[in-house]
Amino acid sequence: MIRMLQALSWAALGTGFTFLMTTLGAAVVFFFVEEPRPQFQRAMLGFAAGVMTAAAVWSLLIPAIEEAEAMKALMEEFGLTQQELAQKLGKARSSIANSLRLLELHPEVKKLVDMGSISAGHARAILSIDEPEMQIKLARQAAASKLSVRQVESMARQHKLNNIYKVIKEQLSEKKYEIFKNQEISWLDERDKKAEDNAKKFEGMDFAQVEYNLSLAKLTKERCYKLVNEYLQ
């Protein structure tokens, strides 16, 4: 009963807050922004601005873990599917699924998200790691070193790649694994060079480091799939 009341309160507050911010946003645009447009167009522009304002501020006010817990409570108490909940909250189903996945985190990682030490984006990247102790280690490192989400994604995928190497090592003879290891060392060098080349397109810009980490994560993910298909099926 308590969980149901909490979920209803959260949903009601969300509806009221969204309505308030939408109205305020519409009023600001309509009355204070000088636009050489018909009143109807200005009103629609104001409404859109209000919706965007509500979404932005609401996401800042409600901690990601609390939001996920409220979503889960609503689904359980009213027998809703993710798709049904998404329709009622005006969200994409994938957004609901991503939020609910945060509840699978180790409690210590959840605490770091609640404290604002790491973001929900960091947490979702960490979720790709199965081992709880490694989740905690990476979360602490992300918080202490102020790592970006892309950096955490890259580190998480590198961890998965290392785990694949361990399994392959158990399956190959010592001689074959030595050949395999040398191949992977060459691939790692090629991967790093490709990531650096991609980042050079944005040299001198803040996005250069983002592109480097994004490329590393993408190339590592592709390598994981390739190795799994070749050696672990």
Tab-separated table of C-alpha atoms in Angstrom, residues 3-224:
chain	number	residue	atom	x	y	z
A	3	ARG	CA	4.628	1.705	-2.357
A	4	MET	CA	1.414	2.306	-4.294
A	5	LEU	CA	0.928	5.688	-2.580
A	6	GLN	CA	4.535	6.622	-3.314
A	7	ALA	CA	4.129	5.698	-6.962
A	8	LEU	CA	0.844	7.605	-7.270
A	9	SER	CA	2.365	10.637	-5.584
A	10	TRP	CA	5.306	10.540	-7.962
A	11	ALA	CA	3.043	10.254	-11.009
A	12	ALA	CA	0.708	12.996	-9.778
A	13	LEU	CA	3.589	15.314	-8.972
A	14	GLY	CA	5.099	14.637	-12.364
A	15	THR	CA	1.818	15.462	-14.112
A	16	GLY	CA	1.285	18.642	-12.097
A	17	PHE	CA	4.865	19.797	-12.475
A	18	THR	CA	4.846	19.181	-16.210
A	19	PHE	CA	1.595	21.108	-16.567
A	20	LEU	CA	2.965	24.023	-14.519
A	21	MET	CA	6.264	24.232	-16.421
A	22	THR	CA	4.505	23.844	-19.768
A	23	THR	CA	2.168	26.723	-18.927
A	24	LEU	CA	5.020	28.932	-17.721
A	25	GLY	CA	7.132	28.145	-20.782
A	26	ALA	CA	4.250	28.940	-23.105
A	27	ALA	CA	3.549	32.213	-21.326
A	28	VAL	CA	7.190	33.339	-21.450
A	29	VAL	CA	7.518	32.671	-25.164
A	30	PHE	CA	4.117	34.081	-26.078
A	31	PHE	CA	4.335	37.326	-24.115
A	32	PHE	CA	8.058	38.124	-24.026
A	33	VAL	CA	9.543	36.781	-27.241
A	34	GLU	CA	8.987	39.135	-30.133
A	35	GLU	CA	8.296	37.051	-33.199
A	36	PRO	CA	6.898	38.249	-36.518
A	37	ARG	CA	4.521	35.308	-36.531
A	38	PRO	CA	0.751	34.838	-36.085
A	39	GLN	CA	-0.451	34.399	-32.511
A	40	PHE	CA	-1.313	30.730	-33.058
A	41	GLN	CA	2.221	29.928	-34.215
A	42	ARG	CA	3.673	31.790	-31.248
A	43	ALA	CA	1.356	29.913	-28.903
A	44	MET	CA	2.432	26.546	-30.344
A	45	LEU	CA	6.091	27.570	-30.087
A	46	GLY	CA	5.491	28.513	-26.472
A	47	PHE	CA	3.808	25.193	-25.729
A	48	ALA	CA	6.749	23.292	-27.219
A	49	ALA	CA	9.183	25.374	-25.181
A	50	GLY	CA	7.189	24.631	-22.047
A	51	VAL	CA	7.263	20.888	-22.658
A	52	MET	CA	11.031	20.989	-23.210
A	53	THR	CA	11.509	23.064	-20.052
A	54	ALA	CA	9.398	20.656	-18.017
A	55	ALA	CA	11.324	17.618	-19.276
A	56	ALA	CA	14.706	19.237	-18.590
A	57	VAL	CA	13.917	20.501	-15.085
A	58	TRP	CA	12.007	17.361	-14.077
A	59	SER	CA	14.984	15.171	-15.021
A	60	LEU	CA	17.186	17.307	-12.744
A	61	LEU	CA	14.808	17.219	-9.782
A	62	ILE	CA	14.087	13.489	-9.641
A	63	PRO	CA	17.059	11.172	-8.949
A	64	ALA	CA	17.352	8.433	-11.579
A	65	ILE	CA	17.129	5.569	-9.082
A	66	GLU	CA	14.032	7.038	-7.399
A	67	GLU	CA	12.402	7.459	-10.783
A	68	ALA	CA	13.154	3.834	-11.675
A	69	GLU	CA	11.778	2.585	-8.343
A	70	ALA	CA	8.593	4.601	-8.856
A	71	MET	CA	8.190	3.180	-12.358
A	72	LYS	CA	8.612	-0.358	-11.039
A	73	ALA	CA	6.067	0.294	-8.274
A	74	LEU	CA	3.514	1.614	-10.774
A	75	MET	CA	3.985	-1.434	-13.003
A	76	GLU	CA	3.631	-3.890	-10.123
A	77	GLU	CA	0.681	-2.226	-8.399
A	78	PHE	CA	-1.370	-1.688	-11.568
A	79	GLY	CA	-0.163	-4.622	-13.664
A	80	LEU	CA	1.262	-2.404	-16.387
A	81	THR	CA	3.679	-3.477	-19.097
A	82	GLN	CA	6.632	-1.279	-20.016
A	83	GLN	CA	4.808	-0.190	-23.168
A	84	GLU	CA	1.645	0.742	-21.231
A	85	LEU	CA	3.638	2.690	-18.650
A	86	ALA	CA	5.544	4.473	-21.412
A	87	GLN	CA	2.270	5.598	-23.009
A	88	LYS	CA	0.874	6.875	-19.710
A	89	LEU	CA	4.061	8.827	-18.887
A	90	GLY	CA	4.614	10.085	-22.413
A	91	LYS	CA	7.983	8.336	-22.701
A	92	ALA	CA	9.521	5.895	-25.174
A	93	ARG	CA	9.450	2.248	-24.089
A	94	SER	CA	13.242	2.123	-24.421
A	95	SER	CA	13.462	4.974	-21.903
A	96	ILE	CA	11.399	2.981	-19.409
A	97	ALA	CA	13.540	-0.130	-19.994
A	98	ASN	CA	16.781	1.819	-19.530
A	99	SER	CA	15.513	3.335	-16.284
A	100	LEU	CA	14.418	-0.032	-14.873
A	101	ARG	CA	17.801	-1.552	-15.684
A	102	LEU	CA	19.368	0.800	-13.136
A	103	LEU	CA	17.676	-1.233	-10.384
A	104	GLU	CA	19.978	-4.154	-11.275
A	105	LEU	CA	23.030	-2.202	-10.091
A	106	HIS	CA	24.934	-3.101	-6.944
A	107	PRO	CA	23.593	-1.050	-3.964
A	108	GLU	CA	26.888	0.822	-3.645
A	109	VAL	CA	26.737	1.901	-7.281
A	110	LYS	CA	23.110	2.990	-6.800
A	111	LYS	CA	24.247	5.109	-3.875
A	112	LEU	CA	26.823	6.894	-6.052
A	113	VAL	CA	24.065	7.649	-8.587
A	114	ASP	CA	21.766	8.973	-5.842
A	115	MET	CA	24.574	11.171	-4.504
A	116	GLY	CA	25.205	12.572	-7.970
A	117	SER	CA	28.780	11.253	-8.001
A	118	ILE	CA	28.051	9.454	-11.275
A	119	SER	CA	25.211	9.909	-13.750
A	120	ALA	CA	22.585	7.459	-14.978
A	121	GLY	CA	24.611	7.291	-18.211
A	122	HIS	CA	27.683	6.135	-16.271
A	123	ALA	CA	25.528	3.590	-14.446
A	124	ARG	CA	24.110	2.117	-17.650
A	125	ALA	CA	27.648	1.678	-19.006
A	126	ILE	CA	28.679	-0.047	-15.772
A	127	LEU	CA	25.683	-2.403	-16.063
A	128	SER	CA	27.378	-4.139	-19.001
A	129	ILE	CA	29.784	-5.642	-16.436
A	130	ASP	CA	28.467	-8.766	-14.687
A	131	GLU	CA	30.805	-8.904	-11.683
A	132	PRO	CA	29.498	-6.783	-8.755
A	133	GLU	CA	33.007	-6.072	-7.431
A	134	MET	CA	34.086	-4.764	-10.844
A	135	GLN	CA	30.944	-2.623	-11.055
A	136	ILE	CA	31.855	-1.013	-7.744
A	137	LYS	CA	35.500	-0.528	-8.743
A	138	LEU	CA	34.626	1.179	-12.030
A	139	ALA	CA	31.923	3.320	-10.418
A	140	ARG	CA	34.339	4.530	-7.741
A	141	GLN	CA	36.980	5.246	-10.379
A	142	ALA	CA	34.470	7.164	-12.510
A	143	ALA	CA	33.433	9.266	-9.507
A	144	ALA	CA	36.962	9.937	-8.244
A	145	SER	CA	38.499	10.724	-11.647
A	146	LYS	CA	35.443	12.518	-13.088
A	147	LEU	CA	35.419	10.148	-16.059
A	148	SER	CA	33.062	10.828	-18.947
A	149	VAL	CA	30.329	8.360	-19.890
A	150	ARG	CA	32.264	7.496	-23.061
A	151	GLN	CA	35.387	6.722	-21.038
A	152	VAL	CA	33.422	4.417	-18.752
A	153	GLU	CA	31.813	2.696	-21.760
A	154	SER	CA	35.255	2.111	-23.264
A	155	MET	CA	36.634	0.724	-19.992
A	156	ALA	CA	33.618	-1.540	-19.508
A	157	ARG	CA	33.979	-2.992	-22.997
A	158	GLN	CA	37.713	-3.467	-22.532
A	159	HIS	CA	36.916	-5.432	-19.366
A	160	LYS	CA	34.528	-7.654	-21.325
A	161	LEU	CA	37.197	-8.143	-23.989
A	162	ASN	CA	39.715	-9.194	-21.330
A	163	ASN	CA	37.217	-11.730	-19.983
A	164	ILE	CA	36.793	-13.166	-23.495
A	165	TYR	CA	40.581	-13.479	-23.749
A	166	LYS	CA	40.595	-15.511	-20.518
A	167	VAL	CA	37.970	-17.948	-21.820
A	168	ILE	CA	39.740	-18.344	-25.165
A	169	LYS	CA	43.024	-19.009	-23.361
A	170	GLU	CA	41.421	-21.957	-21.561
A	171	GLN	CA	40.282	-23.449	-24.873
A	172	LEU	CA	43.471	-23.111	-26.917
A	173	SER	CA	46.765	-24.910	-26.607
A	174	GLU	CA	49.680	-22.869	-25.341
A	175	LYS	CA	51.169	-22.589	-28.834
A	176	LYS	CA	47.884	-21.553	-30.471
A	177	TYR	CA	47.166	-19.042	-27.728
A	178	GLU	CA	50.586	-17.453	-28.235
A	179	ILE	CA	49.706	-16.909	-31.913
A	180	PHE	CA	46.294	-15.581	-30.916
A	181	LYS	CA	47.810	-13.228	-28.334
A	182	ASN	CA	50.222	-11.734	-30.867
A	183	GLN	CA	47.324	-11.181	-33.267
A	184	GLU	CA	45.372	-9.375	-30.565
A	185	ILE	CA	48.338	-7.189	-29.629
A	186	SER	CA	48.535	-6.099	-33.273
A	187	TRP	CA	44.773	-5.498	-33.345
A	188	LEU	CA	44.928	-3.378	-30.178
A	189	ASP	CA	47.583	-1.192	-31.799
A	190	GLU	CA	45.414	-0.853	-34.926
A	191	ARG	CA	42.355	-0.045	-32.801
A	192	ASP	CA	44.164	2.724	-30.945
A	193	LYS	CA	45.471	4.189	-34.198
A	194	LYS	CA	41.992	4.158	-35.778
A	195	ALA	CA	40.564	5.900	-32.711
A	196	GLU	CA	43.316	8.513	-32.852
A	197	ASP	CA	42.718	9.088	-36.579
A	198	ASN	CA	38.988	9.558	-35.964
A	199	ALA	CA	39.715	12.028	-33.172
A	200	LYS	CA	42.065	14.058	-35.392
A	201	LYS	CA	39.033	15.226	-37.372
A	202	PHE	CA	38.127	17.268	-34.292
A	203	GLU	CA	41.650	18.290	-33.286
A	204	GLY	CA	41.658	21.351	-31.032
A	205	MET	CA	37.988	20.843	-30.128
A	206	ASP	CA	36.450	19.496	-26.914
A	207	PHE	CA	34.749	16.772	-28.950
A	208	ALA	CA	38.103	15.215	-29.927
A	209	GLN	CA	38.401	13.237	-26.671
A	210	VAL	CA	34.752	12.211	-26.878
A	211	GLU	CA	35.256	10.892	-30.415
A	212	TYR	CA	38.407	9.011	-29.326
A	213	ASN	CA	36.582	7.257	-26.472
A	214	LEU	CA	33.531	6.614	-28.642
A	215	SER	CA	35.698	5.010	-31.330
A	216	LEU	CA	37.518	2.852	-28.777
A	217	ALA	CA	34.215	1.633	-27.337
A	218	LYS	CA	32.735	0.904	-30.784
A	219	LEU	CA	35.799	-0.945	-32.108
A	220	THR	CA	36.122	-2.973	-28.904
A	221	LYS	CA	32.446	-3.945	-29.033
A	222	GLU	CA	32.838	-5.128	-32.631
A	223	ARG	CA	35.916	-7.160	-31.645
A	224	CYS	CA	34.034	-8.818	-28.784
